Coordinates of N, CA and C in Angstrom, one line a residue:
M1 N 16.6 0.2 17.2 CA 17.0 1.2 16.2 C 16.5 2.5 16.5
Q2 N 17.3 3.6 16.4 CA 16.8 4.9 16.7 C 15.7 5.4 15.9
Q3 N 14.6 5.9 16.6 CA 13.5 6.5 15.8 C 14.0 7.6 15.0
G4 N 13.5 7.7 13.8 CA 13.9 8.7 12.8 C 15.0 8.2 11.9
K5 N 15.5 7.0 12.2 CA 16.6 6.5 11.4 C 16.3 5.1 10.9
R6 N 15.1 4.6 11.1 CA 14.8 3.2 10.7 C 15.0 2.9 9.3
L7 N 14.8 3.9 8.4 CA 15.0 3.6 7.0 C 16.2 4.5 6.4
Q8 N 17.1 4.9 7.3 CA 18.2 5.7 6.8 C 18.9 5.0 5.7
A9 N 19.1 5.8 4.6 CA 19.8 5.4 3.4 C 19.1 4.4 2.5
K10 N 17.8 4.0 2.9 CA 17.0 3.1 2.1 C 16.2 3.9 1.1
V11 N 15.8 3.1 0.0 CA 15.0 3.7 -1.0 C 13.7 2.9 -1.2
A12 N 12.6 3.5 -1.2 CA 11.3 2.8 -1.3 C 10.5 3.3 -2.5
L13 N 9.8 2.3 -3.1 CA 8.9 2.6 -4.2 C 7.5 2.2 -3.7
I14 N 6.6 3.2 -3.8 CA 5.3 3.1 -3.2 C 4.2 3.3 -4.3
T15 N 3.4 2.3 -4.6 CA 2.3 2.5 -5.6 C 1.1 3.0 -4.8
G16 N 0.2 3.7 -5.6 CA -0.9 4.3 -4.9 C -0.5 5.4 -4.0
G17 N 0.6 6.1 -4.4 CA 1.2 7.1 -3.5 C 0.5 8.5 -3.6
G18 N -0.5 8.6 -4.4 CA -1.2 9.9 -4.5 C -2.2 10.3 -3.5
G19 N -2.3 9.5 -2.4 CA -3.3 9.8 -1.4 C -3.4 8.7 -0.4
G20 N -4.2 8.9 0.6 CA -4.6 7.8 1.6 C -3.4 7.1 2.2
I21 N -3.5 5.8 2.3 CA -2.4 5.0 2.9 C -1.1 5.2 2.2
G22 N -1.1 5.3 0.9 CA 0.2 5.5 0.2 C 0.9 6.8 0.5
A23 N 0.1 7.9 0.6 CA 0.7 9.1 1.0 C 1.2 9.1 2.4
A24 N 0.4 8.5 3.3 CA 0.8 8.5 4.7 C 2.1 7.6 4.9
T25 N 2.2 6.6 4.1 CA 3.4 5.7 4.1 C 4.6 6.5 3.7
A26 N 4.4 7.3 2.6 CA 5.5 8.2 2.1 C 5.9 9.1 3.2
R27 N 5.0 9.7 4.0 CA 5.3 10.7 5.0 C 6.2 10.0 6.1
V28 N 5.7 8.8 6.6 CA 6.5 8.2 7.7 C 7.8 7.6 7.2
F29 N 7.8 7.2 5.9 CA 9.1 6.7 5.4 C 10.1 7.9 5.3
C30 N 9.7 9.0 4.8 CA 10.6 10.1 4.7 C 11.0 10.6 6.1
D31 N 10.1 10.6 7.1 CA 10.5 10.9 8.4 C 11.5 10.0 9.0
E32 N 11.6 8.7 8.5 CA 12.5 7.7 9.0 C 13.8 7.6 8.1
G33 N 13.9 8.6 7.2 CA 15.2 8.7 6.5 C 15.2 8.1 5.1
A34 N 14.1 7.6 4.6 CA 14.1 7.0 3.3 C 13.9 8.0 2.2
A35 N 14.4 7.6 1.0 CA 14.1 8.3 -0.3 C 12.9 7.5 -0.8
V36 N 12.0 8.2 -1.5 CA 10.7 7.6 -2.0 C 10.5 7.9 -3.4
V37 N 10.0 6.9 -4.1 CA 9.5 7.1 -5.5 C 8.0 6.8 -5.4
L38 N 7.1 7.7 -5.7 CA 5.7 7.5 -5.6 C 5.1 7.3 -7.0
V39 N 4.3 6.3 -7.1 CA 3.6 6.0 -8.3 C 2.1 6.1 -8.1
D40 N 1.4 6.7 -9.1 CA 0.0 6.8 -9.0 C -0.5 7.1 -10.4
A41 N -1.8 6.7 -10.7 CA -2.3 7.1 -12.0 C -2.7 8.6 -12.1
N42 N -2.9 9.2 -10.9 CA -3.3 10.6 -10.9 C -2.1 11.5 -10.7
A43 N -1.6 12.1 -11.8 CA -0.4 12.9 -11.7 C -0.6 14.2 -10.8
Q44 N -1.8 14.7 -10.8 CA -2.0 15.9 -10.0 C -1.9 15.6 -8.5
A45 N -2.5 14.4 -8.2 CA -2.4 14.0 -6.8 C -1.0 13.7 -6.3
L46 N -0.2 13.1 -7.2 CA 1.2 12.9 -7.0 C 2.0 14.2 -6.7
D47 N 1.7 15.2 -7.5 CA 2.3 16.5 -7.3 C 2.0 17.1 -6.0
H48 N 0.7 17.0 -5.6 CA 0.2 17.5 -4.3 C 1.0 16.8 -3.2
V49 N 1.1 15.5 -3.2 CA 1.7 14.8 -2.1 C 3.2 15.1 -2.1
A50 N 3.9 15.2 -3.2 CA 5.3 15.5 -3.3 C 5.5 16.9 -2.7
G51 N 4.6 17.8 -3.1 CA 4.7 19.2 -2.5 C 4.6 19.2 -1.0
E52 N 3.7 18.5 -0.5 CA 3.5 18.4 1.0 C 4.7 17.8 1.7
L53 N 5.3 16.8 1.1 CA 6.5 16.2 1.7 C 7.7 17.2 1.7
L54 N 7.8 17.9 0.6 CA 8.9 18.9 0.6 C 8.7 20.1 1.4
A55 N 7.4 20.4 1.6 CA 7.1 21.5 2.5 C 7.4 21.2 4.0
R56 N 7.1 19.9 4.3 CA 7.4 19.4 5.7 C 8.9 19.3 5.9
D57 N 9.7 18.9 4.8 CA 11.1 18.8 5.0 C 11.7 19.0 3.6
P58 N 12.3 20.2 3.4 CA 12.9 20.6 2.1 C 14.0 19.6 1.7
S59 N 14.6 18.9 2.6 CA 15.6 18.0 2.2 C 15.1 16.6 1.9
A60 N 13.8 16.4 1.9 CA 13.2 15.1 1.6 C 13.6 14.7 0.1
R61 N 13.9 13.4 0.0 CA 14.2 12.9 -1.3 C 13.0 12.2 -1.9
V62 N 12.4 12.9 -2.9 CA 11.1 12.4 -3.4 C 11.1 12.5 -5.0
K63 N 10.7 11.4 -5.6 CA 10.4 11.4 -7.0 C 9.0 10.9 -7.3
T64 N 8.4 11.3 -8.3 CA 7.0 10.8 -8.7 C 7.0 10.3 -10.1
F65 N 6.1 9.3 -10.3 CA 6.0 8.7 -11.6 C 4.5 8.4 -11.8
A66 N 3.9 9.1 -12.8 CA 2.5 8.9 -13.1 C 2.3 7.7 -14.0
A67 N 1.5 6.7 -13.5 CA 1.3 5.5 -14.3 C 0.2 4.6 -13.7
D68 N -0.5 3.9 -14.6 CA -1.4 2.9 -14.1 C -0.6 1.6 -13.8
V69 N -0.8 1.0 -12.6 CA 0.0 -0.1 -12.3 C -0.2 -1.3 -13.2
A70 N -1.3 -1.3 -13.9 CA -1.6 -2.4 -14.8 C -0.7 -2.4 -16.1
N71 N 0.1 -1.3 -16.2 CA 1.0 -1.1 -17.3 C 2.3 -1.6 -17.0
A72 N 2.7 -2.8 -17.5 CA 3.9 -3.5 -17.1 C 5.2 -2.7 -17.5
P73 N 5.3 -2.2 -18.8 CA 6.5 -1.4 -19.1 C 6.7 -0.2 -18.2
A74 N 5.6 0.4 -17.8 CA 5.7 1.5 -16.9 C 6.3 1.1 -15.5
A75 N 5.9 -0.1 -15.1 CA 6.5 -0.6 -13.8 C 8.0 -0.7 -13.9
L76 N 8.5 -1.1 -15.0 CA 10.0 -1.2 -15.2 C 10.6 0.2 -15.2
E77 N 9.9 1.2 -15.8 CA 10.4 2.5 -15.8 C 10.4 3.1 -14.4
A78 N 9.4 2.8 -13.6 CA 9.4 3.3 -12.2 C 10.5 2.7 -11.4
A79 N 10.8 1.4 -11.6 CA 11.9 0.8 -10.8 C 13.2 1.4 -11.3
H80 N 13.4 1.6 -12.6 CA 14.6 2.2 -13.1 C 14.8 3.7 -12.6
L81 N 13.6 4.4 -12.4 CA 13.7 5.8 -11.9 C 14.3 5.7 -10.5
A82 N 13.8 4.8 -9.7 CA 14.4 4.7 -8.3 C 15.9 4.5 -8.3
A83 N 16.3 3.5 -9.2 CA 17.8 3.2 -9.2 C 18.6 4.4 -9.8
D84 N 18.0 5.0 -10.9 CA 18.8 6.1 -11.5 C 18.8 7.3 -10.6
S85 N 17.8 7.5 -9.8 CA 17.7 8.7 -9.0 C 18.4 8.6 -7.6
F86 N 18.4 7.4 -7.1 CA 18.9 7.2 -5.7 C 19.9 6.1 -5.6
G87 N 20.2 5.4 -6.7 CA 21.2 4.4 -6.7 C 20.9 3.0 -6.2
R88 N 19.7 2.8 -5.8 CA 19.3 1.5 -5.3 C 17.8 1.4 -5.1
L89 N 17.3 0.2 -4.6 CA 16.0 0.0 -4.2 C 15.9 -1.0 -3.1
D90 N 15.3 -0.7 -2.0 CA 15.3 -1.6 -0.9 C 13.9 -2.0 -0.4
I91 N 12.9 -1.2 -0.8 CA 11.5 -1.5 -0.3 C 10.5 -1.2 -1.4
L92 N 9.6 -2.2 -1.5 CA 8.4 -2.0 -2.4 C 7.2 -2.1 -1.6
V93 N 6.3 -1.1 -1.7 CA 5.0 -1.1 -1.1 C 3.9 -1.2 -2.2
N94 N 3.3 -2.3 -2.3 CA 2.2 -2.4 -3.3 C 0.9 -2.0 -2.7
N95 N 0.5 -0.7 -2.9 CA -0.7 -0.2 -2.2 C -1.8 0.2 -3.2
A96 N -1.4 0.4 -4.5 CA -2.4 0.8 -5.5 C -3.6 -0.2 -5.5
A97 N -4.8 0.3 -5.7 CA -6.0 -0.6 -5.7 C -7.1 0.0 -6.4
M98 N -8.0 -0.9 -6.9 CA -9.2 -0.5 -7.6 C -10.4 -1.1 -6.9
R99 N -11.5 -0.4 -6.8 CA -12.7 -0.9 -6.1 C -13.8 -1.2 -7.1
N100 N -14.7 -2.0 -6.7 CA -15.9 -2.3 -7.5 C -17.0 -2.8 -6.6
Y101 N -18.2 -2.3 -6.8 CA -19.3 -2.6 -5.9 C -20.4 -3.5 -6.5
S102 N -20.1 -4.2 -7.5 CA -21.0 -5.2 -8.1 C -21.2 -6.4 -7.2
A103 N -22.4 -6.9 -7.2 CA -22.6 -8.2 -6.5 C -21.9 -9.3 -7.4
L104 N -21.4 -10.3 -6.8 CA -20.8 -11.4 -7.6 C -21.7 -12.0 -8.6
A105 N -23.0 -12.1 -8.3 CA -23.9 -12.7 -9.3 C -24.1 -11.8 -10.5
D106 N -23.7 -10.5 -10.4 CA -24.0 -9.6 -11.5 C -22.7 -9.1 -12.2
A107 N -21.5 -9.5 -11.6 CA -20.3 -8.9 -12.1 C -20.0 -9.5 -13.5
T108 N -19.5 -8.6 -14.4 CA -19.2 -9.1 -15.8 C -17.8 -9.5 -15.9
P109 N -17.5 -10.2 -17.0 CA -16.0 -10.5 -17.2 C -15.2 -9.3 -17.3
S110 N -15.7 -8.2 -17.9 CA -14.9 -7.0 -18.0 C -14.6 -6.4 -16.7
E111 N -15.6 -6.4 -15.8 CA -15.4 -5.9 -14.4 C -14.3 -6.7 -13.7
W112 N -14.4 -8.0 -13.9 CA -13.4 -8.9 -13.2 C -12.0 -8.6 -13.8
Q113 N -11.9 -8.4 -15.1 CA -10.6 -8.2 -15.7 C -10.0 -6.9 -15.2
D114 N -10.9 -5.8 -15.1 CA -10.4 -4.5 -14.6 C -9.8 -4.7 -13.2
M115 N -10.5 -5.4 -12.4 CA -10.1 -5.6 -11.0 C -8.8 -6.4 -10.9
V116 N -8.7 -7.5 -11.6 CA -7.5 -8.3 -11.6 C -6.3 -7.5 -12.2
S117 N -6.6 -6.7 -13.2 CA -5.5 -6.0 -13.9 C -4.8 -5.1 -12.9
V118 N -5.5 -4.4 -12.0 CA -4.9 -3.5 -11.0 C -4.4 -4.2 -9.8
N119 N -5.4 -5.0 -9.1 CA -5.1 -5.5 -7.8 C -4.2 -6.7 -7.8
L120 N -4.2 -7.5 -8.8 CA -3.3 -8.7 -8.9 C -2.2 -8.5 -9.9
I121 N -2.5 -8.2 -11.1 CA -1.5 -8.0 -12.2 C -0.6 -6.8 -11.9
G122 N -1.3 -5.8 -11.4 CA -0.5 -4.6 -11.0 C 0.5 -4.9 -9.9
T123 N 0.1 -5.6 -8.9 CA 1.1 -6.0 -7.9 C 2.2 -6.9 -8.5
S124 N 1.8 -7.8 -9.3 CA 2.8 -8.7 -10.0 C 3.8 -7.8 -10.8
N125 N 3.2 -6.9 -11.6 CA 4.1 -6.0 -12.4 C 5.2 -5.3 -11.6
Y126 N 4.8 -4.8 -10.4 CA 5.8 -4.1 -9.6 C 6.8 -5.0 -8.9
C127 N 6.3 -6.2 -8.5 CA 7.2 -7.2 -7.9 C 8.2 -7.6 -9.0
R128 N 7.8 -7.9 -10.2 CA 8.7 -8.4 -11.2 C 9.7 -7.3 -11.6
A129 N 9.2 -6.0 -11.7 CA 10.1 -4.9 -12.0 C 11.1 -4.6 -10.9
A130 N 10.7 -4.7 -9.7 CA 11.5 -4.3 -8.6 C 12.5 -5.4 -8.1
L131 N 12.1 -6.6 -8.2 CA 12.9 -7.7 -7.6 C 14.4 -7.8 -8.0
P132 N 14.7 -7.6 -9.3 CA 16.2 -7.6 -9.6 C 17.0 -6.5 -8.8
L133 N 16.4 -5.4 -8.5 CA 17.0 -4.4 -7.7 C 17.0 -4.7 -6.2
L134 N 15.8 -5.2 -5.8 CA 15.7 -5.6 -4.4 C 16.6 -6.7 -4.0
R135 N 16.9 -7.6 -4.9 CA 17.8 -8.7 -4.6 C 19.2 -8.2 -4.3
Q136 N 19.6 -7.0 -4.9 CA 20.9 -6.5 -4.7 C 21.0 -5.7 -3.4
S137 N 19.9 -5.5 -2.7 CA 19.9 -4.7 -1.5 C 20.6 -5.4 -0.3
G138 N 20.4 -6.8 -0.2 CA 20.9 -7.5 0.9 C 19.9 -7.6 2.1
A139 N 19.0 -6.7 2.2 CA 18.0 -6.7 3.3 C 16.8 -6.0 2.8
A140 N 16.2 -6.5 1.7 CA 15.0 -5.8 1.1 C 13.7 -6.4 1.6
S141 N 12.7 -5.6 1.4 CA 11.3 -5.9 1.9 C 10.3 -5.5 0.9
I142 N 9.3 -6.4 0.7 CA 8.0 -6.0 0.0 C 6.9 -6.1 1.0
V143 N 6.1 -5.0 1.0 CA 4.9 -5.0 1.8 C 3.7 -4.8 0.9
N144 N 2.8 -5.8 0.9 CA 1.6 -5.8 0.0 C 0.4 -5.3 0.9
V145 N -0.3 -4.3 0.4 CA -1.4 -3.8 1.2 C -2.7 -4.5 0.7
S146 N -3.2 -5.4 1.5 CA -4.4 -6.2 1.1 C -5.6 -5.6 1.8
S147 N -6.4 -6.3 2.5 CA -7.6 -5.8 3.2 C -8.1 -6.8 4.2
C148 N -8.6 -6.3 5.3 CA -9.2 -7.3 6.3 C -10.3 -8.1 5.7
Y149 N -10.9 -7.6 4.6 CA -12.0 -8.4 4.0 C -11.4 -9.5 3.0
A150 N -10.1 -9.6 2.9 CA -9.5 -10.7 2.3 C -9.7 -12.0 3.1
V151 N -9.9 -11.8 4.4 CA -10.0 -13.0 5.3 C -11.3 -13.1 6.0
T152 N -12.2 -12.2 5.8 CA -13.6 -12.2 6.4 C -14.6 -11.8 5.4
G153 N -15.8 -12.1 5.6 CA -16.9 -12.0 4.6 C -17.7 -10.7 4.7
R154 N -18.3 -10.3 3.6 CA -19.2 -9.2 3.6 C -19.9 -9.3 2.2
K155 N -20.9 -8.5 2.0 CA -21.6 -8.5 0.7 C -21.3 -7.2 0.0
G156 N -21.3 -7.2 -1.3 CA -21.2 -6.0 -2.1 C -19.9 -5.6 -2.7
M157 N -18.8 -6.3 -2.3 CA -17.5 -6.0 -2.8 C -16.7 -7.3 -3.0
G158 N -17.4 -8.3 -3.6 CA -16.7 -9.6 -3.8 C -15.5 -9.6 -4.7
L159 N -15.6 -8.7 -5.8 CA -14.5 -8.7 -6.7 C -13.2 -8.1 -6.0
Y160 N -13.4 -7.0 -5.3 CA -12.3 -6.4 -4.5 C -11.7 -7.4 -3.5
D161 N -12.6 -8.0 -2.8 CA -12.2 -8.9 -1.7 C -11.5 -10.2 -2.2
A162 N -11.9 -10.7 -3.4 CA -11.3 -11.8 -4.0 C -9.9 -11.5 -4.4
T163 N -9.7 -10.4 -5.1 CA -8.4 -10.0 -5.5 C -7.5 -9.7 -4.4
K164 N -8.0 -9.1 -3.3 CA -7.2 -8.8 -2.1 C -6.8 -10.2 -1.4
A165 N -7.7 -11.2 -1.5 CA -7.3 -12.5 -1.0 C -6.2 -13.1 -1.8
G166 N -6.3 -12.9 -3.1 CA -5.2 -13.3 -4.0 C -3.9 -12.7 -3.7
M167 N -3.8 -11.5 -3.2 CA -2.6 -10.8 -2.9 C -1.9 -11.5 -1.7
L168 N -2.8 -12.1 -0.8 CA -2.2 -12.8 0.4 C -1.5 -14.1 -0.1
A169 N -2.1 -14.8 -1.1 CA -1.5 -16.0 -1.6 C -0.2 -15.6 -2.3
M170 N -0.2 -14.5 -3.1 CA 1.0 -14.1 -3.7 C 2.1 -13.8 -2.7
T171 N 1.7 -13.2 -1.6 CA 2.7 -12.8 -0.5 C 3.4 -14.1 0.0
R172 N 2.6 -15.1 0.3 CA 3.1 -16.4 0.8 C 4.1 -17.0 -0.2
T173 N 3.7 -17.1 -1.4 CA 4.5 -17.7 -2.4 C 5.8 -17.0 -2.7
L174 N 5.7 -15.7 -2.8 CA 6.9 -14.8 -3.0 C 7.9 -15.0 -1.8
A175 N 7.3 -15.1 -0.6 CA 8.2 -15.3 0.6 C 9.0 -16.5 0.4
F176 N 8.4 -17.6 -0.1 CA 9.2 -18.8 -0.4 C 10.2 -18.6 -1.5
E177 N 9.8 -18.0 -2.5 CA 10.7 -17.8 -3.7 C 11.8 -16.9 -3.5
E178 N 11.6 -15.9 -2.7 CA 12.7 -14.8 -2.5 C 13.5 -14.9 -1.3
A179 N 13.2 -15.9 -0.4 CA 14.0 -16.0 0.8 C 15.5 -16.1 0.6
S180 N 15.8 -16.9 -0.4 CA 17.3 -17.2 -0.7 C 17.9 -15.9 -1.3
H181 N 17.1 -15.0 -1.7 CA 17.7 -13.7 -2.3 C 17.7 -12.6 -1.3
G182 N 17.3 -12.9 -0.1 CA 17.4 -11.9 1.0 C 16.2 -10.9 0.9
V183 N 15.1 -11.2 0.3 CA 14.0 -10.3 0.2 C 12.8 -10.9 1.0
R184 N 12.4 -10.1 2.0 CA 11.2 -10.5 2.8 C 9.9 -10.0 2.2
I185 N 8.9 -10.8 2.2 CA 7.6 -10.3 1.7 C 6.5 -10.6 2.7
N186 N 5.8 -9.5 3.1 CA 4.7 -9.6 4.0 C 3.5 -8.8 3.5
A187 N 2.4 -8.9 4.2 CA 1.2 -8.2 3.8 C 0.6 -7.6 5.1
V188 N -0.1 -6.4 4.9 CA -0.9 -5.8 5.9 C -2.4 -5.8 5.4
C189 N -3.3 -6.0 6.3 CA -4.7 -6.0 6.0 C -5.4 -4.9 6.8
P190 N -5.6 -3.8 6.2 CA -6.2 -2.7 6.9 C -7.7 -2.9 7.0
G191 N -8.3 -2.4 8.1 CA -9.7 -2.3 8.2 C -10.2 -1.0 7.7
S192 N -11.3 -0.5 8.3 CA -11.9 0.8 7.8 C -11.0 1.9 8.1
T193 N -10.5 2.5 7.0 CA -9.5 3.6 7.1 C -10.0 4.9 6.5
L194 N -10.0 6.0 7.2 CA -10.6 7.2 6.7 C -9.6 7.9 5.8
T195 N -9.7 7.5 4.5 CA -8.8 8.1 3.5 C -9.5 9.2 2.7
D196 N -8.8 9.8 1.8 CA -9.4 10.8 0.9 C -10.5 10.2 0.1
F197 N -10.3 9.0 -0.3 CA -11.3 8.3 -1.1 C -12.7 8.4 -0.4
H198 N -12.7 8.0 0.8 CA -14.0 8.0 1.6 C -14.5 9.4 1.8
V199 N -13.6 10.3 2.1 CA -14.0 11.7 2.3 C -14.7 12.3 1.1
N200 N -14.0 12.1 -0.1 CA -14.5 12.7 -1.3 C -15.8 12.0 -1.8
R201 N -15.9 10.7 -1.5 CA -17.1 10.0 -1.8 C -18.3 10.5 -1.0
A202 N -18.1 10.8 0.3 CA -19.1 11.3 1.1 C -19.5 12.7 0.7
R203 N -18.6 13.5 0.4 CA -18.9 14.9 -0.1 C -19.7 14.8 -1.4
A204 N -19.3 13.9 -2.3 CA -20.0 13.8 -3.6 C -21.5 13.4 -3.3
A205 N -21.7 12.7 -2.3 CA -23.1 12.2 -2.0 C -23.8 13.2 -1.1
G206 N -23.2 14.4 -0.8 CA -23.8 15.4 0.0 C -23.8 15.2 1.5
N207 N -22.9 14.3 1.9 CA -22.7 14.1 3.3 C -21.5 14.8 3.9
S208 N -21.6 15.2 5.2 CA -20.5 15.9 5.8 C -19.4 15.0 6.3
V209 N -18.2 15.5 6.3 CA -17.1 14.8 6.9 C -17.3 14.5 8.3
E210 N -17.9 15.4 9.1 CA -18.2 15.2 10.5 C -19.1 14.0 10.7
A211 N -20.1 13.9 9.8 CA -21.0 12.7 9.9 C -20.3 11.4 9.6
L212 N -19.4 11.5 8.6 CA -18.7 10.4 8.1 C -17.8 9.8 9.3
K213 N -17.2 10.7 10.0 CA -16.4 10.3 11.1 C -17.1 9.5 12.2
T214 N -18.4 9.7 12.3 CA -19.2 8.9 13.3 C -19.5 7.5 12.8
Q215 N -19.3 7.2 11.6 CA -19.6 5.9 11.1 C -18.5 4.9 11.4
R216 N -18.8 3.6 11.0 CA -17.9 2.5 11.2 C -17.6 2.2 12.7
Q217 N -18.5 2.5 13.5 CA -18.4 2.2 14.9 C -18.6 0.7 15.2
D218 N -19.2 0.0 14.2 CA -19.4 -1.4 14.4 C -18.5 -2.3 13.5
T219 N -17.5 -1.7 12.9 CA -16.6 -2.4 12.1 C -15.3 -2.6 12.7
S220 N -15.2 -2.5 14.0 CA -13.9 -2.8 14.7 C -14.2 -2.9 16.2
L221 N -13.4 -3.6 16.9 CA -13.6 -3.6 18.4 C -13.3 -2.2 19.0
I222 N -12.4 -1.5 18.3 CA -12.0 -0.2 18.8 C -13.1 0.9 18.5
G223 N -14.0 0.6 17.5 CA -15.2 1.4 17.3 C -15.0 2.7 16.6
R224 N -14.1 2.7 15.7 CA -13.9 4.0 14.9 C -13.1 3.6 13.6
W225 N -12.9 4.6 12.8 CA -12.1 4.5 11.6 C -10.6 4.5 12.1
A226 N -9.7 3.9 11.3 CA -8.3 4.1 11.4 C -7.9 5.4 10.6
S227 N -6.9 6.1 11.1 CA -6.3 7.1 10.2 C -5.3 6.4 9.3
P228 N -5.0 7.0 8.1 CA -4.0 6.4 7.2 C -2.7 6.1 7.9
E229 N -2.3 7.0 8.8 CA -1.0 6.8 9.5 C -1.0 5.6 10.4
E230 N -2.2 5.2 10.9 CA -2.2 4.0 11.7 C -2.0 2.7 10.9
V231 N -2.2 2.8 9.6 CA -1.8 1.7 8.8 C -0.4 1.9 8.3
A232 N 0.1 3.1 8.1 CA 1.4 3.3 7.6 C 2.5 2.9 8.6
W233 N 2.2 3.1 9.9 CA 3.2 2.7 10.9 C 3.5 1.2 10.9
P234 N 2.5 0.3 10.8 CA 2.8 -1.1 10.6 C 3.6 -1.4 9.3
I235 N 3.2 -0.7 8.3 CA 4.0 -0.9 7.0 C 5.4 -0.5 7.2
L236 N 5.7 0.6 7.9 CA 7.0 1.0 8.2 C 7.8 -0.1 8.9
W237 N 7.1 -0.6 10.0 CA 7.8 -1.7 10.8 C 8.2 -2.9 10.0
L238 N 7.2 -3.4 9.2 CA 7.5 -4.6 8.3 C 8.6 -4.3 7.3
A239 N 8.6 -3.0 6.8 CA 9.7 -2.7 5.8 C 11.0 -2.5 6.4
S240 N 11.1 -2.2 7.7 CA 12.4 -1.9 8.4 C 13.1 -3.2 8.8
D241 N 14.4 -3.0 9.2 CA 15.2 -4.1 9.6 C 14.7 -4.6 11.0
E242 N 13.9 -3.9 11.7 CA 13.3 -4.3 13.0 C 12.5 -5.6 12.8
A243 N 12.0 -5.8 11.5 CA 11.2 -7.0 11.2 C 12.0 -8.0 10.4
S244 N 13.3 -8.0 10.7 CA 14.2 -8.8 9.8 C 14.0 -10.3 9.9
F245 N 13.2 -10.9 10.9 CA 13.0 -12.3 10.9 C 11.5 -12.6 10.6
I246 N 10.9 -11.7 9.9 CA 9.4 -11.8 9.6 C 9.3 -11.8 8.1
T247 N 8.7 -12.9 7.5 CA 8.4 -13.0 6.1 C 7.2 -14.0 5.9
G248 N 6.5 -13.7 4.9 CA 5.3 -14.6 4.6 C 4.1 -14.3 5.6
T249 N 4.1 -13.2 6.3 CA 3.2 -13.0 7.3 C 2.1 -12.0 6.8
T250 N 0.9 -12.2 7.3 CA -0.2 -11.3 7.1 C -0.5 -10.6 8.5
L251 N -0.4 -9.3 8.5 CA -0.6 -8.5 9.7 C -1.9 -7.8 9.6
M252 N -2.9 -8.2 10.5 CA -4.2 -7.5 10.5 C -4.1 -6.2 11.2
V253 N -4.4 -5.1 10.5 CA -4.4 -3.8 11.0 C -5.9 -3.3 10.9
D254 N -6.7 -4.0 11.6 CA -8.2 -3.8 11.4 C -9.0 -3.5 12.7
G255 N -8.3 -3.1 13.8 CA -9.0 -2.8 15.0 C -9.8 -4.0 15.6
G256 N -9.4 -5.2 15.2 CA -10.1 -6.4 15.7 C -11.2 -6.9 14.8
L257 N -11.5 -6.3 13.7 CA -12.7 -6.7 12.9 C -12.6 -8.2 12.5
S258 N -11.5 -8.7 12.2 CA -11.4 -10.1 11.7 C -11.7 -11.1 12.8
I259 N -11.8 -10.7 14.1 CA -12.2 -11.7 15.1 C -13.6 -11.4 15.6
M260 N -14.3 -10.4 15.0 CA -15.7 -10.2 15.5 C -16.6 -11.2 14.9

């Protein structure tokens, strides 16, 4: 398929579209001809990303919708916005996520509920809202953004990693359930990715971005951070018709961390 046309005439809904991997995915999707609806809890961040997309290409087809993915009625509104604005929905990227740094021995039920509400129920909300439209596409795709730590261990982020592992189970089950409807479901598991989240966190701690870029040399075989685009490109491929015989798959985009 000709580069620049991989998603021609397709419509994508991307959660967590206000920055990082979600914003990078929106950029590559627009470059490949898609219309995009971006969902994020941060309305200001959404406006910034949409402005960047339109500055790069004034003909880009972009809509934004500010909402917490844990809000099920809002998920339905977002799906309807895609259909009302662009006439269809072909791709769903479940990228929105919440982090927590409590040790498992200390995590409270409230902390668990907050994580599950976003990382698992939020994913479920958007699948449920989007699937009636995706089934009409004839060649639809869902890409769930999990984490390399869903399949390998570490300390300090057990709640996040457990919910990301749950996303992989959801991916496999949905692949079974939706195959007869022509909807493929796959997951990507990013490794260390230098997103705005990490940059802002470093700055808040008084650390320089230059110093931040020298970190994570031991968290991949490649020995560096990934850029958000390096995760967005595999998402693009799984979402496109080039991956038409792939469903139920987990693609590790982690620089080899999961085999270290």
